[in-house]
Amino acid sequence: MKKLLKIFGIALLIIMIVIVIIISVLFIKGKMDEGKAYLTDEYYKDFKSDSMVEMKYSNRGDFETAYTEFDSDNQSIQKIRIWYPKELENTNKKYPMILVVNASSTRAVNYKPFFDRLASWGFIVVGNDDPQTGTGETASKTLDFVLSLGTESVLSDKINQENIAIIGYSQGGAGALAAVTKYENGKTYKTIFTGSAAYPLLATNMGWDYDISKIRIPYFMVAGTGKSDDAGVEDVTKEFAGVSPLKDMIEIYEKIPEDVAKIRARASGAEHEDMLERSDGYMTAWMLYQLYGDEEAKKSFVGEQAEILTNTNWQDIEKNQ
């Protein structure tokens, strides 16, 4: 009997790995060309929302942006790529920073329009070219690298180290959670956002385990309602449940202490591969609220009249603010 259970467990793990690979291909729409953009420069123009705050923050901000990059001696990281408000070059002002953890088989180089749009809201936005980020290790190393840049860098003394956030999608969501909970420099982060993060059992089976009980910073988690994120299975130990099923989102939410600001929500009708674009508006609003104290962005999430509660783009919402 034990032998049969072991064989079954191995078979389930293989199935999970195969499905994650398939979903990864869907997430990047089958493309892996080095340097090729997976988003058009104005990809956000296609997004529609009847909710004012979400619609506003899904577009570009008012900052002109600039770009710099650094070679890494880490073979997985390859290059560290940074988009930032161009005015930073001629001011003593410090800016909040957001570290983005890549989804499976994706690289920062392929998502330049995403990074650039986010930087236009006044953030220093950091990515790397690691296509397998689930352990959080390269995120941790990237953070150390950027925070140790010397005076010769345009970013020297321009990062507000009290306002640093991390975000990640899919495997990158697991990587972001691992970066916060498993590494010493995880205490640097002020807030976290994840889009369709791999649920705990899947993450553990893939070697991307994280400890949700250690989350002590404001956390906004989202996923889609489509079958690629939630297959609607009863027992996740026997069948592949999708990448980020509602049942597991609820369990994750409940494991985070009540004195920590937290929100979970699902994008109505969205599949796994849709989540980057579907969550752009509220992800950006969350970052502006948490890192800049933006009062308009705050209206999306706080109080009984929070915009997200009546936004038809979203469902299955729970929050404690």
Short mmCIF file of N, CA, C and O in Angstrom, two decimals, residues 108-214:
data_model
loop_
_atom_site.label_atom_id
_atom_site.label_comp_id
_atom_site.label_asym_id
_atom_site.label_seq_id
_atom_site.Cartn_x
_atom_site.Cartn_y
_atom_site.Cartn_z
N ALA A 108 12.78 40.08 -17.24
CA ALA A 108 12.44 41.50 -17.24
C ALA A 108 12.60 42.10 -18.63
O ALA A 108 11.83 42.98 -19.03
N VAL A 109 13.58 41.63 -19.38
CA VAL A 109 13.83 42.18 -20.71
C VAL A 109 12.62 42.03 -21.62
O VAL A 109 12.42 42.84 -22.55
N ASN A 110 11.79 41.04 -21.37
CA ASN A 110 10.63 40.78 -22.23
C ASN A 110 9.40 41.59 -21.84
O ASN A 110 8.40 41.57 -22.54
N TYR A 111 9.46 42.28 -20.70
CA TYR A 111 8.30 43.01 -20.18
C TYR A 111 8.61 44.49 -19.93
O TYR A 111 8.11 45.08 -18.98
N LYS A 112 9.40 45.07 -20.82
CA LYS A 112 9.80 46.46 -20.65
C LYS A 112 8.60 47.41 -20.48
O LYS A 112 8.64 48.30 -19.62
N PRO A 113 7.53 47.27 -21.27
CA PRO A 113 6.39 48.20 -21.12
C PRO A 113 5.74 48.13 -19.73
O PRO A 113 5.27 49.14 -19.22
N PHE A 114 5.73 46.94 -19.11
CA PHE A 114 5.18 46.80 -17.77
C PHE A 114 6.02 47.57 -16.76
O PHE A 114 5.50 48.35 -15.94
N PHE A 115 7.32 47.39 -16.80
CA PHE A 115 8.23 48.08 -15.88
C PHE A 115 8.18 49.59 -16.11
O PHE A 115 8.16 50.38 -15.16
N ASP A 116 8.18 49.99 -17.36
CA ASP A 116 8.19 51.40 -17.70
C ASP A 116 6.91 52.10 -17.23
O ASP A 116 6.96 53.21 -16.69
N ARG A 117 5.76 51.45 -17.42
CA ARG A 117 4.49 52.04 -16.97
C ARG A 117 4.49 52.22 -15.46
O ARG A 117 4.08 53.27 -14.94
N LEU A 118 4.98 51.22 -14.74
CA LEU A 118 5.00 51.32 -13.28
C LEU A 118 5.94 52.42 -12.81
O LEU A 118 5.63 53.17 -11.88
N ALA A 119 7.09 52.56 -13.47
CA ALA A 119 8.03 53.62 -13.11
C ALA A 119 7.44 55.00 -13.35
O ALA A 119 7.80 55.97 -12.66
N SER A 120 6.50 55.11 -14.29
CA SER A 120 5.90 56.42 -14.60
C SER A 120 5.05 56.95 -13.46
O SER A 120 4.64 58.11 -13.48
N TRP A 121 4.79 56.12 -12.45
CA TRP A 121 4.05 56.56 -11.27
C TRP A 121 4.98 57.01 -10.15
O TRP A 121 4.53 57.28 -9.02
N GLY A 122 6.28 57.09 -10.44
CA GLY A 122 7.21 57.63 -9.46
C GLY A 122 8.00 56.59 -8.68
O GLY A 122 8.55 56.89 -7.62
N PHE A 123 8.10 55.38 -9.22
CA PHE A 123 8.83 54.31 -8.55
C PHE A 123 10.12 53.97 -9.29
O PHE A 123 10.18 54.04 -10.52
N ILE A 124 11.13 53.57 -8.54
CA ILE A 124 12.28 52.87 -9.11
C ILE A 124 11.87 51.41 -9.19
O ILE A 124 11.51 50.80 -8.17
N VAL A 125 11.85 50.84 -10.39
CA VAL A 125 11.33 49.49 -10.59
C VAL A 125 12.47 48.59 -11.07
O VAL A 125 13.09 48.85 -12.10
N VAL A 126 12.70 47.53 -10.33
CA VAL A 126 13.88 46.68 -10.53
C VAL A 126 13.45 45.28 -10.96
O VAL A 126 12.53 44.68 -10.37
N GLY A 127 14.13 44.75 -11.97
CA GLY A 127 13.92 43.37 -12.38
C GLY A 127 15.23 42.72 -12.76
O GLY A 127 16.28 43.37 -12.78
N ASN A 128 15.17 41.43 -13.06
CA ASN A 128 16.34 40.73 -13.57
C ASN A 128 15.91 39.75 -14.65
O ASN A 128 14.74 39.69 -15.00
N ASP A 129 16.85 39.01 -15.19
CA ASP A 129 16.54 38.11 -16.31
C ASP A 129 16.55 36.64 -15.90
O ASP A 129 16.78 35.77 -16.74
N ASP A 130 16.28 36.37 -14.64
CA ASP A 130 16.18 34.98 -14.18
C ASP A 130 14.81 34.42 -14.58
O ASP A 130 13.78 34.94 -14.14
N PRO A 131 14.77 33.34 -15.38
CA PRO A 131 13.48 32.78 -15.80
C PRO A 131 12.90 31.76 -14.82
O PRO A 131 11.81 31.25 -15.04
N GLN A 132 13.61 31.46 -13.73
CA GLN A 132 13.15 30.48 -12.74
C GLN A 132 13.42 31.05 -11.35
O GLN A 132 14.49 30.85 -10.77
N THR A 133 12.42 31.73 -10.80
CA THR A 133 12.64 32.59 -9.63
C THR A 133 12.02 32.08 -8.33
O THR A 133 12.04 32.77 -7.32
N GLY A 134 11.43 30.86 -8.36
CA GLY A 134 10.57 30.43 -7.27
C GLY A 134 11.20 30.32 -5.90
O GLY A 134 10.49 30.42 -4.89
N THR A 135 12.50 30.12 -5.81
CA THR A 135 13.13 29.98 -4.50
C THR A 135 13.31 31.32 -3.79
O THR A 135 13.57 31.35 -2.60
N GLY A 136 13.19 32.42 -4.54
CA GLY A 136 13.41 33.74 -3.96
C GLY A 136 14.87 34.14 -3.86
O GLY A 136 15.19 35.28 -3.51
N GLU A 137 15.78 33.23 -4.19
CA GLU A 137 17.21 33.50 -4.02
C GLU A 137 17.69 34.65 -4.89
O GLU A 137 18.40 35.55 -4.43
N THR A 138 17.31 34.64 -6.17
CA THR A 138 17.81 35.69 -7.05
C THR A 138 17.15 37.03 -6.75
O THR A 138 17.76 38.09 -6.96
N ALA A 139 15.94 37.00 -6.23
CA ALA A 139 15.32 38.25 -5.78
C ALA A 139 16.12 38.82 -4.62
O ALA A 139 16.40 40.03 -4.57
N SER A 140 16.50 37.98 -3.68
CA SER A 140 17.28 38.40 -2.53
C SER A 140 18.64 38.97 -2.96
O SER A 140 19.07 40.03 -2.48
N LYS A 141 19.29 38.30 -3.90
CA LYS A 141 20.59 38.76 -4.39
C LYS A 141 20.45 40.07 -5.17
O LYS A 141 21.32 40.96 -5.09
N THR A 142 19.38 40.21 -5.93
CA THR A 142 19.15 41.44 -6.68
C THR A 142 18.94 42.62 -5.75
O THR A 142 19.46 43.72 -5.97
N LEU A 143 18.18 42.40 -4.68
CA LEU A 143 17.97 43.46 -3.70
C LEU A 143 19.29 43.91 -3.10
O LEU A 143 19.57 45.12 -3.02
N ASP A 144 20.12 42.96 -2.69
CA ASP A 144 21.43 43.32 -2.12
C ASP A 144 22.27 44.12 -3.10
O ASP A 144 22.92 45.10 -2.73
N PHE A 145 22.25 43.69 -4.37
CA PHE A 145 23.06 44.36 -5.39
C PHE A 145 22.64 45.82 -5.55
O PHE A 145 23.47 46.73 -5.55
N VAL A 146 21.33 46.04 -5.68
CA VAL A 146 20.84 47.40 -5.93
C VAL A 146 21.08 48.31 -4.74
O VAL A 146 21.45 49.48 -4.90
N LEU A 147 20.92 47.78 -3.54
CA LEU A 147 21.11 48.61 -2.36
C LEU A 147 22.58 48.88 -2.05
O LEU A 147 22.88 49.73 -1.21
N SER A 148 23.47 48.20 -2.76
CA SER A 148 24.90 48.44 -2.54
C SER A 148 25.56 49.19 -3.70
O SER A 148 26.79 49.26 -3.77
N LEU A 149 24.76 49.75 -4.61
CA LEU A 149 25.32 50.49 -5.73
C LEU A 149 26.16 51.67 -5.24
O LEU A 149 25.77 52.38 -4.31
N GLY A 150 27.29 51.87 -5.88
CA GLY A 150 28.22 52.92 -5.45
C GLY A 150 27.85 54.30 -5.95
O GLY A 150 26.86 54.49 -6.67
N THR A 151 28.66 55.26 -5.60
CA THR A 151 28.38 56.65 -5.92
C THR A 151 28.45 56.94 -7.42
O THR A 151 27.95 57.97 -7.87
N GLU A 152 29.04 56.03 -8.18
CA GLU A 152 29.12 56.24 -9.63
C GLU A 152 27.78 55.97 -10.31
O GLU A 152 27.58 56.33 -11.47
N SER A 153 26.83 55.35 -9.60
CA SER A 153 25.54 55.03 -10.19
C SER A 153 24.57 56.21 -10.09
O SER A 153 24.57 56.94 -9.09
N VAL A 154 23.73 56.35 -11.10
CA VAL A 154 22.70 57.39 -11.09
C VAL A 154 21.72 57.18 -9.94
O VAL A 154 21.06 58.12 -9.48
N LEU A 155 21.65 55.95 -9.42
CA LEU A 155 20.72 55.63 -8.34
C LEU A 155 21.32 55.81 -6.96
O LEU A 155 20.63 55.59 -5.96
N SER A 156 22.58 56.20 -6.91
CA SER A 156 23.24 56.37 -5.62
C SER A 156 22.48 57.35 -4.73
O SER A 156 22.21 58.49 -5.13
N ASP A 157 22.11 56.91 -3.54
CA ASP A 157 21.41 57.72 -2.55
C ASP A 157 20.05 58.23 -3.05
O ASP A 157 19.55 59.24 -2.57
N LYS A 158 19.46 57.54 -4.02
CA LYS A 158 18.16 57.95 -4.54
C LYS A 158 17.03 56.98 -4.17
O LYS A 158 15.87 57.24 -4.47
N ILE A 159 17.38 55.87 -3.52
CA ILE A 159 16.37 54.88 -3.13
C ILE A 159 15.92 55.15 -1.70
O ILE A 159 16.74 55.22 -0.78
N ASN A 160 14.64 55.29 -1.51
CA ASN A 160 14.07 55.43 -0.17
C ASN A 160 14.00 54.04 0.45
O ASN A 160 13.08 53.27 0.18
N GLN A 161 14.95 53.70 1.27
CA GLN A 161 15.05 52.34 1.80
C GLN A 161 14.00 52.01 2.85
O GLN A 161 13.89 50.86 3.28
N GLU A 162 13.22 53.01 3.24
CA GLU A 162 12.11 52.76 4.14
C GLU A 162 10.84 52.38 3.37
O GLU A 162 9.83 52.01 3.98
N ASN A 163 10.90 52.50 2.05
CA ASN A 163 9.72 52.24 1.21
C ASN A 163 10.09 51.38 0.01
O ASN A 163 10.17 51.85 -1.12
N ILE A 164 10.31 50.10 0.29
CA ILE A 164 10.67 49.13 -0.73
C ILE A 164 9.62 48.02 -0.73
O ILE A 164 9.26 47.49 0.32
N ALA A 165 9.12 47.68 -1.91
CA ALA A 165 8.09 46.66 -2.05
C ALA A 165 8.57 45.54 -2.97
O ALA A 165 9.54 45.69 -3.71
N ILE A 166 7.84 44.42 -2.94
CA ILE A 166 8.13 43.31 -3.83
C ILE A 166 6.83 42.80 -4.43
O ILE A 166 5.80 42.75 -3.75
N ILE A 167 6.87 42.46 -5.72
CA ILE A 167 5.70 41.89 -6.38
C ILE A 167 6.14 40.69 -7.23
O ILE A 167 7.30 40.61 -7.64
N GLY A 168 5.20 39.77 -7.45
CA GLY A 168 5.52 38.63 -8.28
C GLY A 168 4.26 37.96 -8.80
O GLY A 168 3.22 37.98 -8.13
N TYR A 169 4.37 37.36 -9.97
CA TYR A 169 3.25 36.67 -10.61
C TYR A 169 3.60 35.20 -10.80
O TYR A 169 4.72 34.86 -11.17
N SER A 170 2.62 34.31 -10.55
CA SER A 170 2.78 32.88 -10.80
C SER A 170 3.95 32.32 -9.99
O SER A 170 3.98 32.47 -8.76
N GLN A 171 4.93 31.67 -10.64
CA GLN A 171 6.12 31.22 -9.92
C GLN A 171 6.76 32.41 -9.19
O GLN A 171 7.27 32.26 -8.07
N GLY A 172 6.72 33.57 -9.83
CA GLY A 172 7.28 34.76 -9.21
C GLY A 172 6.56 35.19 -7.95
O GLY A 172 7.14 35.82 -7.07
N GLY A 173 5.26 34.83 -7.84
CA GLY A 173 4.53 35.09 -6.61
C GLY A 173 5.09 34.26 -5.47
O GLY A 173 5.29 34.75 -4.34
N ALA A 174 5.35 32.97 -5.76
CA ALA A 174 5.99 32.11 -4.76
C ALA A 174 7.38 32.64 -4.43
O ALA A 174 7.79 32.65 -3.26
N GLY A 175 8.10 33.10 -5.46
CA GLY A 175 9.44 33.65 -5.24
C GLY A 175 9.42 34.90 -4.38
O GLY A 175 10.30 35.10 -3.53
N ALA A 176 8.41 35.75 -4.59
CA ALA A 176 8.29 36.96 -3.78
C ALA A 176 8.00 36.60 -2.32
O ALA A 176 8.58 37.17 -1.39
N LEU A 177 7.10 35.64 -2.10
CA LEU A 177 6.79 35.20 -0.74
C LEU A 177 8.02 34.57 -0.08
O LEU A 177 8.28 34.79 1.11
N ALA A 178 8.78 33.79 -0.85
CA ALA A 178 10.01 33.20 -0.30
C ALA A 178 11.04 34.28 0.02
O ALA A 178 11.72 34.22 1.05
N ALA A 179 11.15 35.28 -0.86
CA ALA A 179 12.12 36.36 -0.64
C ALA A 179 11.83 37.10 0.66
O ALA A 179 12.75 37.51 1.38
N VAL A 180 10.55 37.25 0.98
CA VAL A 180 10.15 37.96 2.21
C VAL A 180 10.34 37.09 3.44
O VAL A 180 10.74 37.58 4.50
N THR A 181 10.07 35.78 3.32
CA THR A 181 9.98 34.93 4.52
C THR A 181 11.20 34.05 4.78
O THR A 181 11.34 33.52 5.88
N LYS A 182 12.10 33.87 3.79
CA LYS A 182 13.19 32.92 3.96
C LYS A 182 14.58 33.54 4.00
O LYS A 182 15.55 32.84 4.31
N TYR A 183 14.69 34.82 3.69
CA TYR A 183 16.00 35.45 3.60
C TYR A 183 16.11 36.60 4.59
O TYR A 183 15.12 37.30 4.87
N GLU A 184 17.31 36.81 5.09
CA GLU A 184 17.52 37.84 6.10
C GLU A 184 17.11 39.21 5.61
O GLU A 184 16.50 40.00 6.35
N ASN A 185 17.39 39.51 4.33
CA ASN A 185 17.03 40.85 3.84
C ASN A 185 15.54 40.96 3.50
O ASN A 185 15.08 42.01 3.05
N GLY A 186 14.76 39.89 3.74
CA GLY A 186 13.32 39.96 3.55
C GLY A 186 12.66 41.00 4.44
O GLY A 186 11.59 41.52 4.12
N LYS A 187 13.30 41.34 5.54
CA LYS A 187 12.76 42.34 6.46
C LYS A 187 12.84 43.75 5.88
O LYS A 187 12.27 44.69 6.44
N THR A 188 13.53 43.89 4.74
CA THR A 188 13.64 45.20 4.07
C THR A 188 12.31 45.65 3.48
O THR A 188 12.03 46.85 3.40
N TYR A 189 11.48 44.70 3.07
CA TYR A 189 10.27 45.04 2.32
C TYR A 189 9.19 45.61 3.23
O TYR A 189 8.94 45.12 4.33
N LYS A 190 8.50 46.62 2.71
CA LYS A 190 7.41 47.26 3.44
C LYS A 190 6.06 46.65 3.09
O LYS A 190 5.13 46.67 3.90
N THR A 191 5.93 46.12 1.88
CA THR A 191 4.66 45.53 1.44
C THR A 191 4.92 44.52 0.33
O THR A 191 6.00 44.52 -0.29
N ILE A 192 3.91 43.66 0.07
CA ILE A 192 4.02 42.64 -0.97
C ILE A 192 2.71 42.53 -1.74
O ILE A 192 1.62 42.67 -1.16
N PHE A 193 2.83 42.30 -3.03
CA PHE A 193 1.69 42.00 -3.90
C PHE A 193 2.02 40.75 -4.69
O PHE A 193 3.14 40.62 -5.23
N THR A 194 1.06 39.82 -4.81
CA THR A 194 1.25 38.67 -5.68
C THR A 194 0.05 38.48 -6.59
O THR A 194 -1.09 38.70 -6.19
N GLY A 195 0.33 38.07 -7.82
CA GLY A 195 -0.71 37.75 -8.79
C GLY A 195 -0.65 36.27 -9.12
O GLY A 195 0.36 35.79 -9.64
N SER A 196 -1.69 35.54 -8.78
CA SER A 196 -1.76 34.09 -9.06
C SER A 196 -0.52 33.35 -8.57
O SER A 196 0.07 32.55 -9.30
N ALA A 197 -0.12 33.63 -7.34
CA ALA A 197 1.04 32.95 -6.77
C ALA A 197 0.76 31.45 -6.65
O ALA A 197 -0.35 31.03 -6.29
N ALA A 198 1.75 30.64 -6.95
CA ALA A 198 1.60 29.19 -6.83
C ALA A 198 1.18 28.83 -5.40
O ALA A 198 1.81 29.25 -4.44
N TYR A 199 0.10 28.05 -5.28
CA TYR A 199 -0.42 27.72 -3.94
C TYR A 199 0.59 26.83 -3.20
O TYR A 199 1.47 26.21 -3.81
N PRO A 200 0.50 26.75 -1.86
CA PRO A 200 1.57 26.15 -1.07
C PRO A 200 1.99 24.74 -1.47
O PRO A 200 3.19 24.46 -1.57
N LEU A 201 1.04 23.80 -1.69
CA LEU A 201 1.42 22.44 -2.05
C LEU A 201 2.14 22.41 -3.39
O LEU A 201 3.17 21.74 -3.54
N LEU A 202 1.62 23.12 -4.37
CA LEU A 202 2.28 23.19 -5.67
C LEU A 202 3.67 23.78 -5.52
O LEU A 202 4.65 23.26 -6.07
N ALA A 203 3.78 24.88 -4.77
CA ALA A 203 5.08 25.53 -4.58
C ALA A 203 6.08 24.58 -3.93
O ALA A 203 7.23 24.47 -4.37
N THR A 204 5.64 23.86 -2.91
CA THR A 204 6.53 22.92 -2.23
C THR A 204 6.98 21.81 -3.17
O THR A 204 8.17 21.45 -3.23
N ASN A 205 6.05 21.25 -3.93
CA ASN A 205 6.39 20.18 -4.87
C ASN A 205 7.35 20.64 -5.96
O ASN A 205 8.11 19.84 -6.51
N MET A 206 7.29 21.92 -6.29
CA MET A 206 8.16 22.47 -7.33
C MET A 206 9.48 23.00 -6.77
O MET A 206 10.32 23.48 -7.51
N GLY A 207 9.65 22.94 -5.44
CA GLY A 207 10.87 23.45 -4.82
C GLY A 207 10.83 24.94 -4.57
O GLY A 207 11.87 25.58 -4.40
N TRP A 208 9.61 25.51 -4.51
CA TRP A 208 9.45 26.96 -4.32
C TRP A 208 8.78 27.27 -2.97
O TRP A 208 8.02 28.21 -2.86
N ASP A 209 9.03 26.46 -1.98
CA ASP A 209 8.29 26.59 -0.73
C ASP A 209 8.51 27.95 -0.06
O ASP A 209 9.56 28.56 -0.19
N TYR A 210 7.48 28.39 0.64
CA TYR A 210 7.53 29.64 1.39
C TYR A 210 6.75 29.44 2.69
O TYR A 210 5.95 28.50 2.81
N ASP A 211 6.96 30.32 3.65
CA ASP A 211 6.31 30.19 4.96
C ASP A 211 5.38 31.37 5.17
O ASP A 211 5.80 32.43 5.61
N ILE A 212 4.11 31.19 4.82
CA ILE A 212 3.16 32.29 4.88
C ILE A 212 2.96 32.79 6.30
O ILE A 212 2.60 33.97 6.52
N SER A 213 3.21 31.96 7.31
CA SER A 213 3.01 32.38 8.70
C SER A 213 3.98 33.48 9.12
O SER A 213 3.77 34.12 10.16
N LYS A 214 5.02 33.70 8.31
CA LYS A 214 6.01 34.73 8.64
C LYS A 214 5.72 36.08 8.00
O LYS A 214 6.49 37.04 8.18
#
